[in-house]
PDB file of C-alpha atoms in Angstrom:
ATOM      1  CA  UNK A   1       5.907   3.089  -7.451  1.00 68.00           C
ATOM      2  CA  UNK A   2       2.804   0.998  -7.044  1.00 81.00           C
ATOM      3  CA  UNK A   3       2.278  -0.340  -3.560  1.00 93.00           C
ATOM      4  CA  UNK A   4       1.785  -3.873  -2.353  1.00 97.00           C
ATOM      5  CA  UNK A   5      -1.310  -5.404  -3.885  1.00 97.00           C
ATOM      6  CA  UNK A   6      -3.333  -8.283  -2.525  1.00 98.00           C
ATOM      7  CA  UNK A   7      -6.085 -10.283  -4.138  1.00 97.00           C
ATOM      8  CA  UNK A   8      -8.818 -10.939  -3.497  1.00 97.00           C
ATOM      9  CA  UNK A   9      -9.764  -8.222  -1.042  1.00 97.00           C
ATOM     10  CA  UNK A  10     -12.670 -10.144   0.449  1.00 97.00           C
ATOM     11  CA  UNK A  11     -13.376 -13.838   0.602  1.00 97.00           C
ATOM     12  CA  UNK A  12     -16.059 -15.966   2.203  1.00 98.00           C
ATOM     13  CA  UNK A  13     -15.368 -19.662   2.597  1.00 98.00           C
ATOM     14  CA  UNK A  14     -16.961 -22.580   4.366  1.00 98.00           C
ATOM     15  CA  UNK A  15     -15.338 -24.573   7.134  1.00 98.00           C
ATOM     16  CA  UNK A  16     -13.254 -27.408   5.710  1.00 98.00           C
ATOM     17  CA  UNK A  17     -12.508 -25.695   2.406  1.00 98.00           C
ATOM     18  CA  UNK A  18      -9.121 -24.384   1.386  1.00 98.00           C
ATOM     19  CA  UNK A  19      -8.158 -20.916   0.208  1.00 98.00           C
ATOM     20  CA  UNK A  20      -5.304 -19.273  -1.665  1.00 98.00           C
ATOM     21  CA  UNK A  21      -4.407 -15.619  -1.219  1.00 98.00           C
ATOM     22  CA  UNK A  22      -2.092 -13.686  -3.492  1.00 98.00           C
ATOM     23  CA  UNK A  23       0.374 -10.859  -2.906  1.00 98.00           C
ATOM     24  CA  UNK A  24       2.361  -8.771  -5.379  1.00 98.00           C
ATOM     25  CA  UNK A  25       5.220  -6.856  -3.713  1.00 97.00           C
ATOM     26  CA  UNK A  26       6.506  -3.428  -4.564  1.00 95.00           C
ATOM     27  CA  UNK A  27       8.646  -3.549  -7.677  1.00 94.00           C
ATOM     28  CA  UNK A  28      12.230  -4.418  -6.717  1.00 91.00           C
ATOM     29  CA  UNK A  29      11.307  -5.900  -3.338  1.00 92.00           C
ATOM     30  CA  UNK A  30      12.271  -9.546  -3.019  1.00 91.00           C
ATOM     31  CA  UNK A  31      11.229 -10.203   0.573  1.00 91.00           C
ATOM     32  CA  UNK A  32       7.573 -10.915   1.370  1.00 95.00           C
ATOM     33  CA  UNK A  33       6.123 -11.528   4.824  1.00 95.00           C
ATOM     34  CA  UNK A  34       2.608 -12.594   5.748  1.00 97.00           C
ATOM     35  CA  UNK A  35       0.689 -11.672   8.889  1.00 97.00           C
ATOM     36  CA  UNK A  36      -2.672 -12.579  10.379  1.00 98.00           C
ATOM     37  CA  UNK A  37      -4.639  -9.804  12.085  1.00 96.00           C
ATOM     38  CA  UNK A  38      -7.514 -10.618  14.437  1.00 95.00           C
ATOM     39  CA  UNK A  39      -9.201  -8.544  17.149  1.00 91.00           C
ATOM     40  CA  UNK A  40      -8.156 -11.009  19.848  1.00 89.00           C
ATOM     41  CA  UNK A  41      -4.580 -11.846  18.898  1.00 92.00           C
ATOM     42  CA  UNK A  42      -3.603  -8.708  17.021  1.00 93.00           C
ATOM     43  CA  UNK A  43      -0.978  -8.966  14.305  1.00 95.00           C
ATOM     44  CA  UNK A  44       0.873 -12.255  14.204  1.00 96.00           C
ATOM     45  CA  UNK A  45       3.684 -13.258  11.873  1.00 95.00           C
ATOM     46  CA  UNK A  46       2.979 -16.221   9.617  1.00 97.00           C
ATOM     47  CA  UNK A  47       6.057 -16.582   7.404  1.00 94.00           C
ATOM     48  CA  UNK A  48       8.610 -14.754   5.294  1.00 93.00           C
ATOM     49  CA  UNK A  49       9.874 -15.590   1.838  1.00 93.00           C
ATOM     50  CA  UNK A  50      12.980 -14.371   0.080  1.00 91.00           C
ATOM     51  CA  UNK A  51      14.243 -15.568  -3.295  1.00 89.00           C
ATOM     52  CA  UNK A  52      11.572 -18.275  -3.419  1.00 93.00           C
ATOM     53  CA  UNK A  53      12.703 -19.732  -0.077  1.00 93.00           C
ATOM     54  CA  UNK A  54      10.910 -19.627   3.233  1.00 93.00           C
ATOM     55  CA  UNK A  55      13.277 -17.817   5.540  1.00 89.00           C
ATOM     56  CA  UNK A  56      11.234 -17.605   8.726  1.00 88.00           C
ATOM     57  CA  UNK A  57       8.048 -19.174  10.041  1.00 92.00           C
ATOM     58  CA  UNK A  58       5.744 -18.157  12.847  1.00 93.00           C
ATOM     59  CA  UNK A  59       3.870 -20.342  15.265  1.00 93.00           C
ATOM     60  CA  UNK A  60       0.987 -21.480  13.090  1.00 96.00           C
ATOM     61  CA  UNK A  61      -0.185 -25.004  12.242  1.00 96.00           C
ATOM     62  CA  UNK A  62       0.889 -26.761   9.081  1.00 96.00           C
ATOM     63  CA  UNK A  63      -2.463 -25.944   7.467  1.00 97.00           C
ATOM     64  CA  UNK A  64      -0.921 -22.549   6.731  1.00 98.00           C
ATOM     65  CA  UNK A  65       1.608 -22.635   3.926  1.00 97.00           C
ATOM     66  CA  UNK A  66       3.047 -20.317   1.377  1.00 97.00           C
ATOM     67  CA  UNK A  67       5.305 -19.993  -1.580  1.00 97.00           C
ATOM     68  CA  UNK A  68       7.093 -17.361  -3.599  1.00 97.00           C
ATOM     69  CA  UNK A  69       7.595 -17.246  -7.324  1.00 97.00           C
ATOM     70  CA  UNK A  70      10.603 -16.103  -9.313  1.00 96.00           C
ATOM     71  CA  UNK A  71       8.989 -12.683  -9.884  1.00 95.00           C
ATOM     72  CA  UNK A  72       8.713 -12.290  -6.071  1.00 95.00           C
ATOM     73  CA  UNK A  73       4.930 -12.638  -6.066  1.00 98.00           C
ATOM     74  CA  UNK A  74       3.766 -14.747  -3.178  1.00 98.00           C
ATOM     75  CA  UNK A  75       0.778 -16.871  -2.316  1.00 98.00           C
ATOM     76  CA  UNK A  76      -0.398 -18.275   0.956  1.00 98.00           C
ATOM     77  CA  UNK A  77      -2.683 -21.231   1.318  1.00 98.00           C
ATOM     78  CA  UNK A  78      -4.854 -22.325   4.193  1.00 98.00           C
ATOM     79  CA  UNK A  79      -6.236 -25.832   4.016  1.00 95.00           C
ATOM     80  CA  UNK A  80      -9.116 -27.312   5.996  1.00 97.00           C
ATOM     81  CA  UNK A  81     -10.408 -23.933   7.077  1.00 98.00           C
ATOM     82  CA  UNK A  82     -11.627 -23.448  10.629  1.00 98.00           C
ATOM     83  CA  UNK A  83     -13.905 -20.737  11.998  1.00 97.00           C
ATOM     84  CA  UNK A  84     -10.920 -19.294  13.884  1.00 96.00           C
ATOM     85  CA  UNK A  85      -9.107 -18.632  10.618  1.00 98.00           C
ATOM     86  CA  UNK A  86     -11.433 -15.703   9.976  1.00 98.00           C
ATOM     87  CA  UNK A  87      -9.070 -12.739   9.923  1.00 98.00           C
ATOM     88  CA  UNK A  88      -7.437 -10.032   7.879  1.00 97.00           C
ATOM     89  CA  UNK A  89      -4.383 -11.480   6.151  1.00 98.00           C
ATOM     90  CA  UNK A  90      -1.710  -8.912   5.451  1.00 97.00           C
ATOM     91  CA  UNK A  91       1.227  -9.130   3.128  1.00 97.00           C
ATOM     92  CA  UNK A  92       4.291  -6.913   3.509  1.00 96.00           C
ATOM     93  CA  UNK A  93       7.230  -6.464   1.182  1.00 94.00           C
ATOM     94  CA  UNK A  94      10.714  -5.109   1.710  1.00 91.00           C
ATOM     95  CA  UNK A  95      14.236  -5.057   0.411  1.00 86.00           C
ATOM     96  CA  UNK A  96      16.321  -7.730   2.060  1.00 73.00           C
ATOM     97  CA  UNK A  97      18.925  -6.834   4.705  1.00 65.00           C
ATOM     98  CA  UNK A  98      21.595  -7.672   2.149  1.00 64.00           C
ATOM     99  CA  UNK A  99      20.129  -5.073  -0.192  1.00 64.00           C
ATOM    100  CA  UNK A 100      19.513  -2.378   2.362  1.00 67.00           C
ATOM    101  CA  UNK A 101      20.499  -1.840   5.979  1.00 63.00           C
ATOM    102  CA  UNK A 102      17.083  -0.343   6.573  1.00 69.00           C
ATOM    103  CA  UNK A 103      14.632  -3.193   6.718  1.00 77.00           C
ATOM    104  CA  UNK A 104      11.270  -1.470   6.333  1.00 86.00           C
ATOM    105  CA  UNK A 105       8.162  -3.436   5.573  1.00 91.00           C
ATOM    106  CA  UNK A 106       5.415  -1.952   3.438  1.00 93.00           C
ATOM    107  CA  UNK A 107       1.986  -3.432   3.902  1.00 96.00           C
ATOM    108  CA  UNK A 108      -0.771  -4.192   1.460  1.00 97.00           C
ATOM    109  CA  UNK A 109      -4.481  -3.580   2.125  1.00 96.00           C
ATOM    110  CA  UNK A 110      -5.063  -7.167   3.189  1.00 97.00           C
ATOM    111  CA  UNK A 111      -7.498  -9.917   2.326  1.00 97.00           C
ATOM    112  CA  UNK A 112     -10.491 -10.174   4.642  1.00 97.00           C
ATOM    113  CA  UNK A 113     -11.269 -13.894   5.004  1.00 98.00           C
ATOM    114  CA  UNK A 114     -14.532 -14.953   6.600  1.00 98.00           C
ATOM    115  CA  UNK A 115     -15.050 -18.630   7.371  1.00 98.00           C
ATOM    116  CA  UNK A 116     -18.649 -19.732   7.952  1.00 97.00           C
TER     117      UNK A 116
ATOM    118  CA  UNK B   1      10.001 -14.795  24.686  1.00 72.00           C
ATOM    119  CA  UNK B   2      10.035 -11.789  22.448  1.00 83.00           C
ATOM    120  CA  UNK B   3       7.121  -9.459  23.011  1.00 91.00           C
ATOM    121  CA  UNK B   4       5.879  -5.909  22.657  1.00 96.00           C
ATOM    122  CA  UNK B   5       3.554  -4.263  25.174  1.00 96.00           C
ATOM    123  CA  UNK B   6       1.438  -1.227  24.494  1.00 96.00           C
ATOM    124  CA  UNK B   7       0.135   0.182  27.718  1.00 88.00           C
ATOM    125  CA  UNK B   8      -3.063   1.793  26.551  1.00 90.00           C
ATOM    126  CA  UNK B   9      -5.799  -0.027  24.705  1.00 93.00           C
ATOM    127  CA  UNK B  10      -7.900   3.051  23.931  1.00 96.00           C
ATOM    128  CA  UNK B  11      -6.988   6.698  24.349  1.00 97.00           C
ATOM    129  CA  UNK B  12      -9.495   9.518  23.942  1.00 97.00           C
ATOM    130  CA  UNK B  13      -8.210  13.070  23.531  1.00 97.00           C
ATOM    131  CA  UNK B  14      -9.553  16.419  22.484  1.00 97.00           C
ATOM    132  CA  UNK B  15      -8.012  18.252  19.548  1.00 97.00           C
ATOM    133  CA  UNK B  16      -4.828  20.146  20.444  1.00 97.00           C
ATOM    134  CA  UNK B  17      -4.088  17.858  23.403  1.00 97.00           C
ATOM    135  CA  UNK B  18      -0.665  16.276  23.632  1.00 98.00           C
ATOM    136  CA  UNK B  19      -0.240  12.581  22.976  1.00 97.00           C
ATOM    137  CA  UNK B  20       2.095   9.972  24.393  1.00 97.00           C
ATOM    138  CA  UNK B  21       1.608   6.284  23.664  1.00 97.00           C
ATOM    139  CA  UNK B  22       3.728   3.836  25.588  1.00 97.00           C
ATOM    140  CA  UNK B  23       5.578   0.891  24.097  1.00 97.00           C
ATOM    141  CA  UNK B  24       7.913  -1.531  25.845  1.00 97.00           C
ATOM    142  CA  UNK B  25       9.590  -4.509  24.288  1.00 95.00           C
ATOM    143  CA  UNK B  26      11.278  -7.664  25.432  1.00 92.00           C
ATOM    144  CA  UNK B  27      13.914  -8.868  22.977  1.00 85.00           C
ATOM    145  CA  UNK B  28      17.349 -10.357  23.540  1.00 77.00           C
ATOM    146  CA  UNK B  29      19.573  -8.520  21.115  1.00 82.00           C
ATOM    147  CA  UNK B  30      19.914  -5.426  18.980  1.00 84.00           C
ATOM    148  CA  UNK B  31      16.577  -4.332  17.611  1.00 88.00           C
ATOM    149  CA  UNK B  32      14.957  -2.090  15.080  1.00 91.00           C
ATOM    150  CA  UNK B  33      11.830  -0.299  16.286  1.00 94.00           C
ATOM    151  CA  UNK B  34       8.789   0.903  14.395  1.00 96.00           C
ATOM    152  CA  UNK B  35       5.476   2.626  14.844  1.00 97.00           C
ATOM    153  CA  UNK B  36       2.775   1.859  12.312  1.00 97.00           C
ATOM    154  CA  UNK B  37      -0.605   3.556  11.974  1.00 97.00           C
ATOM    155  CA  UNK B  38      -3.834   2.132  10.619  1.00 95.00           C
ATOM    156  CA  UNK B  39      -6.432   4.765   9.730  1.00 95.00           C
ATOM    157  CA  UNK B  40     -10.060   3.576   9.532  1.00 91.00           C
ATOM    158  CA  UNK B  41     -10.505   1.554   6.364  1.00 88.00           C
ATOM    159  CA  UNK B  42      -6.892   1.929   5.306  1.00 91.00           C
ATOM    160  CA  UNK B  43      -3.856  -0.309   5.387  1.00 91.00           C
ATOM    161  CA  UNK B  44      -0.951  -0.188   7.810  1.00 95.00           C
ATOM    162  CA  UNK B  45       1.428   2.673   7.144  1.00 95.00           C
ATOM    163  CA  UNK B  46       4.883   3.242   8.563  1.00 94.00           C
ATOM    164  CA  UNK B  47       4.841   6.269  10.865  1.00 96.00           C
ATOM    165  CA  UNK B  48       8.465   6.255  11.963  1.00 95.00           C
ATOM    166  CA  UNK B  49      11.389   3.948  12.578  1.00 93.00           C
ATOM    167  CA  UNK B  50      14.552   3.638  14.625  1.00 94.00           C
ATOM    168  CA  UNK B  51      17.552   1.693  13.397  1.00 90.00           C
ATOM    169  CA  UNK B  52      20.504   3.362  15.118  1.00 88.00           C
ATOM    170  CA  UNK B  53      21.968   6.742  16.034  1.00 91.00           C
ATOM    171  CA  UNK B  54      19.934   9.583  17.533  1.00 94.00           C
ATOM    172  CA  UNK B  55      17.370   7.966  19.848  1.00 95.00           C
ATOM    173  CA  UNK B  56      14.866  10.725  19.118  1.00 97.00           C
ATOM    174  CA  UNK B  57      13.332  10.042  15.740  1.00 96.00           C
ATOM    175  CA  UNK B  58      10.880  12.114  13.794  1.00 96.00           C
ATOM    176  CA  UNK B  59       8.242  10.676  11.532  1.00 94.00           C
ATOM    177  CA  UNK B  60       5.446  11.843   9.330  1.00 92.00           C
ATOM    178  CA  UNK B  61       2.598  14.153  10.390  1.00 94.00           C
ATOM    179  CA  UNK B  62       4.478  15.659  13.338  1.00 95.00           C
ATOM    180  CA  UNK B  63       4.975  12.405  15.250  1.00 97.00           C
ATOM    181  CA  UNK B  64       8.181  11.582  17.075  1.00 97.00           C
ATOM    182  CA  UNK B  65       9.408   8.733  19.248  1.00 98.00           C
ATOM    183  CA  UNK B  66      12.202   8.292  21.736  1.00 96.00           C
ATOM    184  CA  UNK B  67      14.180   5.084  22.133  1.00 95.00           C
ATOM    185  CA  UNK B  68      15.345   4.567  25.721  1.00 95.00           C
ATOM    186  CA  UNK B  69      17.509   1.467  25.647  1.00 92.00           C
ATOM    187  CA  UNK B  70      17.792   1.130  29.429  1.00 92.00           C
ATOM    188  CA  UNK B  71      14.018   1.044  29.736  1.00 94.00           C
ATOM    189  CA  UNK B  72      13.380  -1.052  26.608  1.00 94.00           C
ATOM    190  CA  UNK B  73      10.917   1.622  25.575  1.00 96.00           C
ATOM    191  CA  UNK B  74       9.977   3.389  22.369  1.00 97.00           C
ATOM    192  CA  UNK B  75       7.187   5.835  23.217  1.00 97.00           C
ATOM    193  CA  UNK B  76       5.326   7.743  20.545  1.00 98.00           C
ATOM    194  CA  UNK B  77       4.569  11.450  21.019  1.00 98.00           C
ATOM    195  CA  UNK B  78       2.815  14.300  19.296  1.00 98.00           C
ATOM    196  CA  UNK B  79       2.540  17.786  20.827  1.00 97.00           C
ATOM    197  CA  UNK B  80      -0.899  18.596  19.448  1.00 97.00           C
ATOM    198  CA  UNK B  81      -3.267  16.004  17.990  1.00 97.00           C
ATOM    199  CA  UNK B  82      -5.833  16.606  15.284  1.00 97.00           C
ATOM    200  CA  UNK B  83      -9.117  14.871  14.551  1.00 96.00           C
ATOM    201  CA  UNK B  84      -7.423  13.279  11.517  1.00 96.00           C
ATOM    202  CA  UNK B  85      -5.050  11.425  13.864  1.00 97.00           C
ATOM    203  CA  UNK B  86      -7.913   9.153  14.893  1.00 97.00           C
ATOM    204  CA  UNK B  87      -6.524   5.697  14.099  1.00 97.00           C
ATOM    205  CA  UNK B  88      -4.993   2.604  15.611  1.00 97.00           C
ATOM    206  CA  UNK B  89      -1.283   2.743  16.399  1.00 98.00           C
ATOM    207  CA  UNK B  90       0.996  -0.272  16.529  1.00 97.00           C
ATOM    208  CA  UNK B  91       4.460  -0.527  17.971  1.00 97.00           C
ATOM    209  CA  UNK B  92       6.681  -3.216  16.413  1.00 96.00           C
ATOM    210  CA  UNK B  93      10.180  -4.608  16.802  1.00 93.00           C
ATOM    211  CA  UNK B  94      12.427  -6.894  14.811  1.00 88.00           C
ATOM    212  CA  UNK B  95      15.919  -8.243  15.146  1.00 81.00           C
ATOM    213  CA  UNK B  96      18.521  -5.916  13.668  1.00 76.00           C
ATOM    214  CA  UNK B  97      20.706  -8.850  12.616  1.00 73.00           C
ATOM    215  CA  UNK B  98      20.504 -12.576  12.118  1.00 72.00           C
ATOM    216  CA  UNK B  99      18.238 -13.051   9.154  1.00 70.00           C
ATOM    217  CA  UNK B 100      14.895 -12.809  10.913  1.00 73.00           C
ATOM    218  CA  UNK B 101      14.254  -9.165  10.115  1.00 73.00           C
ATOM    219  CA  UNK B 102      11.170 -10.206   8.192  1.00 77.00           C
ATOM    220  CA  UNK B 103       9.496 -11.241  11.421  1.00 86.00           C
ATOM    221  CA  UNK B 104       7.994  -8.105  12.913  1.00 91.00           C
ATOM    222  CA  UNK B 105       6.614  -8.555  16.415  1.00 93.00           C
ATOM    223  CA  UNK B 106       3.706  -6.240  17.035  1.00 96.00           C
ATOM    224  CA  UNK B 107       2.051  -4.874  20.120  1.00 96.00           C
ATOM    225  CA  UNK B 108      -1.719  -5.268  20.439  1.00 96.00           C
ATOM    226  CA  UNK B 109      -2.284  -1.711  19.281  1.00 96.00           C
ATOM    227  CA  UNK B 110      -3.696   1.469  20.811  1.00 97.00           C
ATOM    228  CA  UNK B 111      -6.866   3.005  19.428  1.00 97.00           C
ATOM    229  CA  UNK B 112      -6.714   6.782  19.473  1.00 98.00           C
ATOM    230  CA  UNK B 113      -9.960   8.732  19.245  1.00 97.00           C
ATOM    231  CA  UNK B 114      -9.625  12.497  18.862  1.00 97.00           C
ATOM    232  CA  UNK B 115     -12.726  14.554  19.616  1.00 96.00           C
ATOM    233  CA  UNK B 116     -13.148  17.666  17.438  1.00 90.00           C
TER     234      UNK B 116
END
């Protein structure tokens, strides 16, 4: 099976712009979670989507949003970019707890976002 | 608040030395526990996991971890490290029930450097 794919891999944006990142989960996985990884804060949960619905949300401002499509692909959007948004954004996919008792997340390679 | 603590920020070992990385968590409820590894330039990979049953779990590449419920700990061990084990290791926890399994809470990570 192909793994989780994320596009683009690298992105440079200017403060104040907005950005959209894309994630394609492993085939058959319907749950997608997003994380932000920075040297200072480590890995922090952004949100989780399942069946096109946001199921959980982390402690991030409303500038961070996401959505999931009927084919389970997911996008996250960050509006009004700030310098502190520079990070590696990771997507993870899994089967839902209803589909499997073993909730394992498989991570993609990430999108490296640099805000200047 | 839910949290995961990894005791060591950076560990330096010589090849063939034994490894133990500490992980303690604070979470009110039944949990699943994970260790992930991030090799230089690569994405996060699942090393091993604990859901229930035998508290001593074995993962890939000779790693094992022991869940001690009374101590809220899930330490990672390997009897003899190799240079190829140089990586960053993350301990993570999520709720076993309740619909928030998609929210993995990570420790800050431990960088392991193995000298040849």
